[in-house]
PDB file of N, CA and C in Angstrom:
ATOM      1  N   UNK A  15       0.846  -1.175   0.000  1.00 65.00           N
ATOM      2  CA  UNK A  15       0.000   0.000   0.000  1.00 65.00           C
ATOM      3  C   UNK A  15       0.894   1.242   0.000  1.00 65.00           C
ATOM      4  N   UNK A  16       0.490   2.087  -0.795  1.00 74.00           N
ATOM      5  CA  UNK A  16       1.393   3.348  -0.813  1.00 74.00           C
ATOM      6  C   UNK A  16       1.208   4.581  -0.012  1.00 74.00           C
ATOM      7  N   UNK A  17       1.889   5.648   0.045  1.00 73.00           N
ATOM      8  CA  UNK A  17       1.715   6.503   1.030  1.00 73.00           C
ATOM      9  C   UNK A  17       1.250   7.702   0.023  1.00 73.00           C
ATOM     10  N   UNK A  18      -0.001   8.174   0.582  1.00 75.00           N
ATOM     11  CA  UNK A  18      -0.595   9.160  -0.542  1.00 75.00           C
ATOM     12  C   UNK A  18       0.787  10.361  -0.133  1.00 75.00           C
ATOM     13  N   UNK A  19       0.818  11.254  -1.214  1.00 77.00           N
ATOM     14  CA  UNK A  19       1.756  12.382  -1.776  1.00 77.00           C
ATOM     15  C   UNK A  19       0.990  13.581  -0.908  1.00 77.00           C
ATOM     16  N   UNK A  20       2.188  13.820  -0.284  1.00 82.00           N
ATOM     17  CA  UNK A  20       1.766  14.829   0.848  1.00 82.00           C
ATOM     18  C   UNK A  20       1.854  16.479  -0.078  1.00 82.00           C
ATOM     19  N   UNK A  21       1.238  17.488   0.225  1.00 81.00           N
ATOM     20  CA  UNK A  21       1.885  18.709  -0.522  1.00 81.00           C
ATOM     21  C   UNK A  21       0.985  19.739   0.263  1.00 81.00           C
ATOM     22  N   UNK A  22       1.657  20.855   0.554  1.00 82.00           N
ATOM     23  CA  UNK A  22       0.796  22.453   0.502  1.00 82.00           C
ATOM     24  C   UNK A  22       0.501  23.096  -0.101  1.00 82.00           C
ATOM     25  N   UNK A  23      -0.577  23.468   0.058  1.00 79.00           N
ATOM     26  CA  UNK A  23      -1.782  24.243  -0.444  1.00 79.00           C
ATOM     27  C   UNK A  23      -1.427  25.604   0.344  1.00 79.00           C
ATOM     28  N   UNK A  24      -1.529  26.969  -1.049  1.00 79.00           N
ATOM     29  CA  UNK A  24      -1.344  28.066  -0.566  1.00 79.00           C
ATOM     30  C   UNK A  24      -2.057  29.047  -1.669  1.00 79.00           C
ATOM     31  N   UNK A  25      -3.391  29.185  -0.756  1.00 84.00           N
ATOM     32  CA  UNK A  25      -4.513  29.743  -1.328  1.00 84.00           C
ATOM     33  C   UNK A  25      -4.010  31.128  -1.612  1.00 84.00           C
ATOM     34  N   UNK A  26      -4.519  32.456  -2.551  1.00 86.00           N
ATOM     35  CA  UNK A  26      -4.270  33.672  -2.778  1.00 86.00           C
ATOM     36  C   UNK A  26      -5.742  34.078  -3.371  1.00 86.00           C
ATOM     37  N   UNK A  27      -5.829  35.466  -2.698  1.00 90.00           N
ATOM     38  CA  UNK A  27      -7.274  36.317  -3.347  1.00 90.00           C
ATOM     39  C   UNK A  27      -6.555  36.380  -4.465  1.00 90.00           C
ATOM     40  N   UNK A  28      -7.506  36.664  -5.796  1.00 91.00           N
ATOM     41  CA  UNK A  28      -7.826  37.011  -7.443  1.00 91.00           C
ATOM     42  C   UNK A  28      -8.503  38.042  -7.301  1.00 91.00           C
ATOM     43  N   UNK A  29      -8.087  39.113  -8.021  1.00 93.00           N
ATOM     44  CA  UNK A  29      -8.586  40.649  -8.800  1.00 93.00           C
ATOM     45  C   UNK A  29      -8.976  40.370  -9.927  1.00 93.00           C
ATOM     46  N   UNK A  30     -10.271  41.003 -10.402  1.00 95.00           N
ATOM     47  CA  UNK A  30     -10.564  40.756 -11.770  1.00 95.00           C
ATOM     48  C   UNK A  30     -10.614  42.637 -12.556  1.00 95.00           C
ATOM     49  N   UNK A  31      -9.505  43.102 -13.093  1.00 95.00           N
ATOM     50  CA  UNK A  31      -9.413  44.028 -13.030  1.00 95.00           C
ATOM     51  C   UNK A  31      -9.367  44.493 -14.759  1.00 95.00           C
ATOM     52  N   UNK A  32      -9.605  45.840 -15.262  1.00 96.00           N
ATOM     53  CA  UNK A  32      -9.272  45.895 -16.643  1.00 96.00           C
ATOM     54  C   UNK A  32      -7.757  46.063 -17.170  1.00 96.00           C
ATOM     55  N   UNK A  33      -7.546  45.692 -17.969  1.00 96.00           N
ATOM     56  CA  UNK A  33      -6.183  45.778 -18.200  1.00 96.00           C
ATOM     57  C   UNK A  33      -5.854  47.090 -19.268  1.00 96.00           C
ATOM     58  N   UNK A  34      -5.299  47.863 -18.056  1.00 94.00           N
ATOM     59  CA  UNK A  34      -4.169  49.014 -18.523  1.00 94.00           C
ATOM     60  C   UNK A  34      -3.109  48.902 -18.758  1.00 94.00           C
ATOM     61  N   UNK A  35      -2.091  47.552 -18.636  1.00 94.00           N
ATOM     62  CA  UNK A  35      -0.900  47.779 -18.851  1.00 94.00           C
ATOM     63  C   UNK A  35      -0.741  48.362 -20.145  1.00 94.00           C
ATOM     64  N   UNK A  36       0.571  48.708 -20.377  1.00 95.00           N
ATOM     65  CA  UNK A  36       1.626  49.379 -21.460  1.00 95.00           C
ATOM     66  C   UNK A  36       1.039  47.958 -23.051  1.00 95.00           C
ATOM     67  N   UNK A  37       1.246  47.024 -23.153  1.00 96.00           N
ATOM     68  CA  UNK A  37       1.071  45.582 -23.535  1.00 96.00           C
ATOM     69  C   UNK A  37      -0.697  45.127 -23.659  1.00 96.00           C
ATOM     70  N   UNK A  38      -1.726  45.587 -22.761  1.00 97.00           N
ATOM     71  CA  UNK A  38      -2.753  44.968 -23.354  1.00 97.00           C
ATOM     72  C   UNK A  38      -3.318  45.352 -24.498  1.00 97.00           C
ATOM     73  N   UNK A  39      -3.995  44.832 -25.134  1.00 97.00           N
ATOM     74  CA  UNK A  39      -4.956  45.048 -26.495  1.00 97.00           C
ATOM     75  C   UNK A  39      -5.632  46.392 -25.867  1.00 97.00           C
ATOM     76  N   UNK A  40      -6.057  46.734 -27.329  1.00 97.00           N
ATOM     77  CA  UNK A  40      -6.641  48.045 -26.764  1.00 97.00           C
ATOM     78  C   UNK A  40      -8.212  47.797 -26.276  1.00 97.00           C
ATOM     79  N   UNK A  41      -9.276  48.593 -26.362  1.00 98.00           N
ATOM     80  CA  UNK A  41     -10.610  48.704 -26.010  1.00 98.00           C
ATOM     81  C   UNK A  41     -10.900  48.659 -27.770  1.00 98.00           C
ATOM     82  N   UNK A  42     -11.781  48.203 -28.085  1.00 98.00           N
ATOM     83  CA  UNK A  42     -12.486  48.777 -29.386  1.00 98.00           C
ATOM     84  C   UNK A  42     -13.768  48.119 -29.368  1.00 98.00           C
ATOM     85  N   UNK A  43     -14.713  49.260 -30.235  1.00 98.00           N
ATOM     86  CA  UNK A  43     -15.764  49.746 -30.786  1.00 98.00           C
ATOM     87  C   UNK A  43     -16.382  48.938 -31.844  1.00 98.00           C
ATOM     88  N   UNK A  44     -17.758  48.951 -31.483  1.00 98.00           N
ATOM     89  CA  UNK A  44     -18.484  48.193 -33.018  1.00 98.00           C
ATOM     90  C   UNK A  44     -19.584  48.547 -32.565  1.00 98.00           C
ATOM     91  N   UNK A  45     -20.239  48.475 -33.864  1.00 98.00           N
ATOM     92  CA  UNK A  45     -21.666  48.679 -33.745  1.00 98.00           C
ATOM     93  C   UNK A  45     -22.769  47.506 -34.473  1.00 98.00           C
ATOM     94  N   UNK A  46     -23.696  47.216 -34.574  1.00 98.00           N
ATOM     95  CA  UNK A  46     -24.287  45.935 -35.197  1.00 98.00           C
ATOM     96  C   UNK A  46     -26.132  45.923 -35.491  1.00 98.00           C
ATOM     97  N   UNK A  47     -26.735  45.805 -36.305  1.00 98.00           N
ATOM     98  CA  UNK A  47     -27.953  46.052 -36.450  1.00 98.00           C
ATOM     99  C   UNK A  47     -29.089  44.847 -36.167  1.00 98.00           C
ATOM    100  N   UNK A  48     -29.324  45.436 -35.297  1.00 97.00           N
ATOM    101  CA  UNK A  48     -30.916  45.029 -34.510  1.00 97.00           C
ATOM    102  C   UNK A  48     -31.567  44.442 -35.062  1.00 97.00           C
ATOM    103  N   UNK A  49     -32.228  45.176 -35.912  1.00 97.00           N
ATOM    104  CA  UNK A  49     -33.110  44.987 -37.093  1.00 97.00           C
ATOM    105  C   UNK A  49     -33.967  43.941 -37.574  1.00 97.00           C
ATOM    106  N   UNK A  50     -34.777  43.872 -37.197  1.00 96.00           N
ATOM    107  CA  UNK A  50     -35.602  41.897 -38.182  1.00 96.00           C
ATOM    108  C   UNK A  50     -35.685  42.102 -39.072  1.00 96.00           C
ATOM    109  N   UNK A  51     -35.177  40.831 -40.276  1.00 89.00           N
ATOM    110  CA  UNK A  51     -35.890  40.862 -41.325  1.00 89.00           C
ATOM    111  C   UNK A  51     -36.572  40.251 -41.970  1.00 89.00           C
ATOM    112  N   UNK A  52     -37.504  39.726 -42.402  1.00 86.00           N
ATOM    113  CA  UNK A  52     -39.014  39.579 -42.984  1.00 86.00           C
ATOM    114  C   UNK A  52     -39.147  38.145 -42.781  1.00 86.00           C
ATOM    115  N   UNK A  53     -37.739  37.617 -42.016  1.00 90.00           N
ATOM    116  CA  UNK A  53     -38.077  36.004 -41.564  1.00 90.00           C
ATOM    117  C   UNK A  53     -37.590  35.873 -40.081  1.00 90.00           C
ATOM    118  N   UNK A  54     -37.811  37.065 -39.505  1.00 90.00           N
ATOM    119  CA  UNK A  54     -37.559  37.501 -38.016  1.00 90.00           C
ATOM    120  C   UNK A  54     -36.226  37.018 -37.235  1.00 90.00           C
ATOM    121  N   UNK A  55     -35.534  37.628 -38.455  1.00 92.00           N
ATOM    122  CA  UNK A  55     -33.836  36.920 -38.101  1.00 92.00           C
ATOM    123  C   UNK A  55     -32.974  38.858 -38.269  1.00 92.00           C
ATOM    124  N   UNK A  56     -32.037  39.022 -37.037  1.00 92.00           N
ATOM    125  CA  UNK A  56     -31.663  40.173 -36.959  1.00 92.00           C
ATOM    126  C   UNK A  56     -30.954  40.147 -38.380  1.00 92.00           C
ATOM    127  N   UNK A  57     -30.922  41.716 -38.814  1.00 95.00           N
ATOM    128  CA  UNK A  57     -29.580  41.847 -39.801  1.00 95.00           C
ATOM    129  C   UNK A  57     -28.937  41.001 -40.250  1.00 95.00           C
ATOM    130  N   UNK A  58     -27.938  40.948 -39.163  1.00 91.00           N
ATOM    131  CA  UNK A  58     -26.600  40.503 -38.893  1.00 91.00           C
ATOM    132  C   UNK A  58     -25.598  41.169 -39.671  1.00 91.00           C
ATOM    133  N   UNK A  59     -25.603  42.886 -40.299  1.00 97.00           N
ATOM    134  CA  UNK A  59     -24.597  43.968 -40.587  1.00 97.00           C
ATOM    135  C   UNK A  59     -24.014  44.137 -39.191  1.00 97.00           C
ATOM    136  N   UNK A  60     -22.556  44.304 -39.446  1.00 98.00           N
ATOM    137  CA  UNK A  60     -21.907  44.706 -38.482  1.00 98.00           C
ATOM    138  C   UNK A  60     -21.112  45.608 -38.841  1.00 98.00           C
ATOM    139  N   UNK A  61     -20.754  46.781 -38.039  1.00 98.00           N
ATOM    140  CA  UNK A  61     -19.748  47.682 -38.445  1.00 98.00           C
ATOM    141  C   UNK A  61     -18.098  46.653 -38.310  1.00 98.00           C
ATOM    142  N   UNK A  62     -16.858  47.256 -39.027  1.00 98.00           N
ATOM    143  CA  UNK A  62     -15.423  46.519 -38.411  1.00 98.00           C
ATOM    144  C   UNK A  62     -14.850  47.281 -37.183  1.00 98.00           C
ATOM    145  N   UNK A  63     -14.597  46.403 -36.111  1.00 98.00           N
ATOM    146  CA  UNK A  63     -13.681  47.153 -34.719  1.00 98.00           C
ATOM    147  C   UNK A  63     -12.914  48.051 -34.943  1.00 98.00           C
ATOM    148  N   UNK A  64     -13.163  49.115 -34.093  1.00 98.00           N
ATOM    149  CA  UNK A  64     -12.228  50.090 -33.953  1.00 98.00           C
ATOM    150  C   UNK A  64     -11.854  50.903 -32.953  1.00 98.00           C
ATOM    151  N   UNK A  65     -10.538  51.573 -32.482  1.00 98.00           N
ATOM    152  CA  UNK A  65     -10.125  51.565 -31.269  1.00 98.00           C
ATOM    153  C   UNK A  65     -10.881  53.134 -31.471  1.00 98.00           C
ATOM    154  N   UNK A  66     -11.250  54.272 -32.424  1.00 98.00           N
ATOM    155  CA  UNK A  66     -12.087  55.186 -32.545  1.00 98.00           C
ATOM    156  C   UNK A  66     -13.358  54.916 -32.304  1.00 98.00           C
ATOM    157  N   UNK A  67     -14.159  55.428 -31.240  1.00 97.00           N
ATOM    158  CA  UNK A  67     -15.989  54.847 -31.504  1.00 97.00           C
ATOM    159  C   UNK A  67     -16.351  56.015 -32.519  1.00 97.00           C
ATOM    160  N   UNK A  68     -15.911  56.693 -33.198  1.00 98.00           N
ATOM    161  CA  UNK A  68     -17.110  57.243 -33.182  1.00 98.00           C
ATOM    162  C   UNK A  68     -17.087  56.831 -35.111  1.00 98.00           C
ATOM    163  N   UNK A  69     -15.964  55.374 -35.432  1.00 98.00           N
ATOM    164  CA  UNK A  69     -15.904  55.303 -36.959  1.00 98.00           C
ATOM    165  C   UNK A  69     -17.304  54.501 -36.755  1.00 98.00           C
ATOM    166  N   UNK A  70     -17.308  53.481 -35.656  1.00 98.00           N
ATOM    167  CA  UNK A  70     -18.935  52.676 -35.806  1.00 98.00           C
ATOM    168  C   UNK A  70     -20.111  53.201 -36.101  1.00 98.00           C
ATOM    169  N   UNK A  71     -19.917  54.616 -36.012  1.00 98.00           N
ATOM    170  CA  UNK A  71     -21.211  55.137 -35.568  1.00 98.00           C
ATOM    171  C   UNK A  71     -21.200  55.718 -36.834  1.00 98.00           C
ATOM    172  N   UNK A  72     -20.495  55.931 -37.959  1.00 98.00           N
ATOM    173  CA  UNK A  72     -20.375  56.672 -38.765  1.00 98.00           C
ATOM    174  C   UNK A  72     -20.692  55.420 -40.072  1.00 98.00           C
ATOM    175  N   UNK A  73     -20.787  54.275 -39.336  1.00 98.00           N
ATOM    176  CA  UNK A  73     -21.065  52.916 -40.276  1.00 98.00           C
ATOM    177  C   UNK A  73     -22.428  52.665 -40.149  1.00 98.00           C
ATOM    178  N   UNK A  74     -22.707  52.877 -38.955  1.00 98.00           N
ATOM    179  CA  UNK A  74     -24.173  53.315 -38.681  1.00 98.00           C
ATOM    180  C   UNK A  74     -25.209  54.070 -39.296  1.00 98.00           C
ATOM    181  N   UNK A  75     -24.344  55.092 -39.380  1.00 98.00           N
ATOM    182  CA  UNK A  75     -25.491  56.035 -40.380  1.00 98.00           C
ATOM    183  C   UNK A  75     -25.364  55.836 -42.123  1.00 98.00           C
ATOM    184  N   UNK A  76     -24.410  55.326 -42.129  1.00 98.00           N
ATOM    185  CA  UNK A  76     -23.873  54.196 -43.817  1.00 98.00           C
ATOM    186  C   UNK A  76     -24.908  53.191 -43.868  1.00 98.00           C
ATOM    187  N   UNK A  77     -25.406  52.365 -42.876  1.00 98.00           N
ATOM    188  CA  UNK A  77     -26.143  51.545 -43.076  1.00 98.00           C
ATOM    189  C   UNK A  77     -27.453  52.301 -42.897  1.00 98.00           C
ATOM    190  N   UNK A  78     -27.708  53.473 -42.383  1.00 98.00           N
ATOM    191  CA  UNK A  78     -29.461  53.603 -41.918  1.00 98.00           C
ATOM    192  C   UNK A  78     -29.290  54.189 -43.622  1.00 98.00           C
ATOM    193  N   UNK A  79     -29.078  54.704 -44.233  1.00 98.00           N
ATOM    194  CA  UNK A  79     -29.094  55.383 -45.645  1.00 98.00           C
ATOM    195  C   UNK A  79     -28.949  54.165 -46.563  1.00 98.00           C
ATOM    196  N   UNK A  80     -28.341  53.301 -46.386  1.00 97.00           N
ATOM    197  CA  UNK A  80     -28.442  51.985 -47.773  1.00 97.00           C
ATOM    198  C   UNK A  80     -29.819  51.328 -47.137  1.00 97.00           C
ATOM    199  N   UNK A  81     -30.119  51.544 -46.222  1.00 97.00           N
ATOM    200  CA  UNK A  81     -31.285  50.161 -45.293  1.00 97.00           C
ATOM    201  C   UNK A  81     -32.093  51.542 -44.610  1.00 97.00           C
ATOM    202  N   UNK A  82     -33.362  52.262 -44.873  1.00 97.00           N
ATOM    203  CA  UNK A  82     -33.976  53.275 -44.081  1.00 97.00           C
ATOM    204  C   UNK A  82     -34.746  53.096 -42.878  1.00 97.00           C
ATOM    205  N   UNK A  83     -34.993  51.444 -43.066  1.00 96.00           N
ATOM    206  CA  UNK A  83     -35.928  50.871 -42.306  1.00 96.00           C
ATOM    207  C   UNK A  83     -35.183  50.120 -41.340  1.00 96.00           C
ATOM    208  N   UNK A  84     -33.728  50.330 -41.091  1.00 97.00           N
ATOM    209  CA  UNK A  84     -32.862  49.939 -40.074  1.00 97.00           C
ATOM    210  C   UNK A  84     -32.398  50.701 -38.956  1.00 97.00           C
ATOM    211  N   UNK A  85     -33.437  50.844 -37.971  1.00 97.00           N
ATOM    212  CA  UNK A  85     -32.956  51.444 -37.244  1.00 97.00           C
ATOM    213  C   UNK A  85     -32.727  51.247 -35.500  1.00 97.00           C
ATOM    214  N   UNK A  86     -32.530  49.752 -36.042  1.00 97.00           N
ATOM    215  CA  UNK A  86     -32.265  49.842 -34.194  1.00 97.00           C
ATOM    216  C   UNK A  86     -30.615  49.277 -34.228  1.00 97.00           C
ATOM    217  N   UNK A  87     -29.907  49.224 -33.665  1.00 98.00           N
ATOM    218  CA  UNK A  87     -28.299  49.127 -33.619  1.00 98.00           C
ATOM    219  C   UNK A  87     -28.015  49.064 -32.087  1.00 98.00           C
ATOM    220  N   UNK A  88     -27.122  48.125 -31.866  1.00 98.00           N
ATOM    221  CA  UNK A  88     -26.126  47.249 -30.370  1.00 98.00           C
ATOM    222  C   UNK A  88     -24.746  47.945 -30.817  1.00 98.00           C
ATOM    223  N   UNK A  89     -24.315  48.636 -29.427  1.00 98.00           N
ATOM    224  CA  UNK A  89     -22.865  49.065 -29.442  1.00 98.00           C
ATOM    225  C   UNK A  89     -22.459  47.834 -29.023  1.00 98.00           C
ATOM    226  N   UNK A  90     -21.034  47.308 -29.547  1.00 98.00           N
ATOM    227  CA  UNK A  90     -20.359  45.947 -29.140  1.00 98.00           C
ATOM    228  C   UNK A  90     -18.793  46.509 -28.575  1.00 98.00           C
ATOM    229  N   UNK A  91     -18.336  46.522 -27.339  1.00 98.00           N
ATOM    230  CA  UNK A  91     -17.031  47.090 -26.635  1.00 98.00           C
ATOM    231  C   UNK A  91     -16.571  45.608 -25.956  1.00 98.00           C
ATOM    232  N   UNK A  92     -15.168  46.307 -26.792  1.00 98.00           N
ATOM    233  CA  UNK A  92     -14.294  44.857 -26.195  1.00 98.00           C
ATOM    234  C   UNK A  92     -13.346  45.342 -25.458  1.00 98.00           C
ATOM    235  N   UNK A  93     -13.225  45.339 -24.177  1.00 98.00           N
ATOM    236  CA  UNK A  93     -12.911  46.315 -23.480  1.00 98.00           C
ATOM    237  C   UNK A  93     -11.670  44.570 -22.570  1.00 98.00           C
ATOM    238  N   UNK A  94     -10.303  44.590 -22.975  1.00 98.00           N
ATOM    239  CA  UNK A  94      -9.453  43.650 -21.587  1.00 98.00           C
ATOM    240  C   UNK A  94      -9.485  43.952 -21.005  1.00 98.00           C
ATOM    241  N   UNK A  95      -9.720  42.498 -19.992  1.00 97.00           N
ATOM    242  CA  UNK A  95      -9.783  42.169 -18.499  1.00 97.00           C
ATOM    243  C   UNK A  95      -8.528  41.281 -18.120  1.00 97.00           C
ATOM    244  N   UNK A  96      -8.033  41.671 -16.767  1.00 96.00           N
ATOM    245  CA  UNK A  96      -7.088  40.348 -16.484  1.00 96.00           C
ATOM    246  C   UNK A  96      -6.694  40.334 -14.731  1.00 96.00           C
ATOM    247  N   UNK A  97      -6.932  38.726 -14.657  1.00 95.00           N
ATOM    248  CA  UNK A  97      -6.629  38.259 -13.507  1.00 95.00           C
ATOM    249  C   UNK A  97      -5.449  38.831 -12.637  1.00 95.00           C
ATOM    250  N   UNK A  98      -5.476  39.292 -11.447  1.00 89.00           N
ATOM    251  CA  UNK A  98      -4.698  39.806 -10.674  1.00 89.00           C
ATOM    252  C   UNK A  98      -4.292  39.099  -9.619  1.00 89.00           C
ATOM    253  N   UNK A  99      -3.597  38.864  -9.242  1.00 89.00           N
ATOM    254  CA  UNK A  99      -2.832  37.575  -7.787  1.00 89.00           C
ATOM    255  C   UNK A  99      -2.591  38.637  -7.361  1.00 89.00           C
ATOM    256  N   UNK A 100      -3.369  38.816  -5.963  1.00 82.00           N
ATOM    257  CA  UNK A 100      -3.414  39.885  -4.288  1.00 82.00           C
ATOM    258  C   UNK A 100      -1.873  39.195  -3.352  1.00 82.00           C
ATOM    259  N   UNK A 101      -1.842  38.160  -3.040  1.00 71.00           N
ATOM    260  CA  UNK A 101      -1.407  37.411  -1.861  1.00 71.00           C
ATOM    261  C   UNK A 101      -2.140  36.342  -1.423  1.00 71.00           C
ATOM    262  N   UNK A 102      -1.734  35.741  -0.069  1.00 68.00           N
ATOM    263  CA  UNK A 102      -2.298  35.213   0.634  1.00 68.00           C
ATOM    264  C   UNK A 102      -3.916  35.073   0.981  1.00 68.00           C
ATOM    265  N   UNK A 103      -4.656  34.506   0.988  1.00 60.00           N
ATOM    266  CA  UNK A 103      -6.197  34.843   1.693  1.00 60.00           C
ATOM    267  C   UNK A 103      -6.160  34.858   3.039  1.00 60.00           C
TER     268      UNK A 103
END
């Protein structure tokens, strides 16, 4: 019979914090249309990400002028997050 494997355990609080470093991805912007269409399925136009919001919004009004009857739109922000090790608990 064997001797179970002894070891310590050394618990630490976790931060779930946004990431500012120098190194993370940036935040970016999108926008995406609401919209049903005539088989009650959204759009699915999406503006392309961008670390500017206000190019989504400018894709936005690109789409309400090709599509007049499109007018409901989801801001989409991808904003990093990252795990933080505190210490000890």
């Amino acid at each position: 019979m064997s001797t179970p494997a002894r070891g310590t355990f050394r618990f630490v609080n976790w931060t779930l914090r946004p990431d500012r470093d120098d190194d993370a991805p940036p935040v970016t912007y999108a926008f995406r249309c609401l919209t049903l269409t005539g088989n009650d399925t959204e759009c699915e136009a999406r503006s392309e990400p961008s670390t500017d919001p206000t190019e989504p919004q400018t894709w936005a009004f690109g789409h309400l002028r090709e599509h007049p009857e499109h007018t409901s739109y989801a801001e989409v922000i991808e904003r990093p997050w990252v795990m933080w090790r505190e210490g000890p608990a």
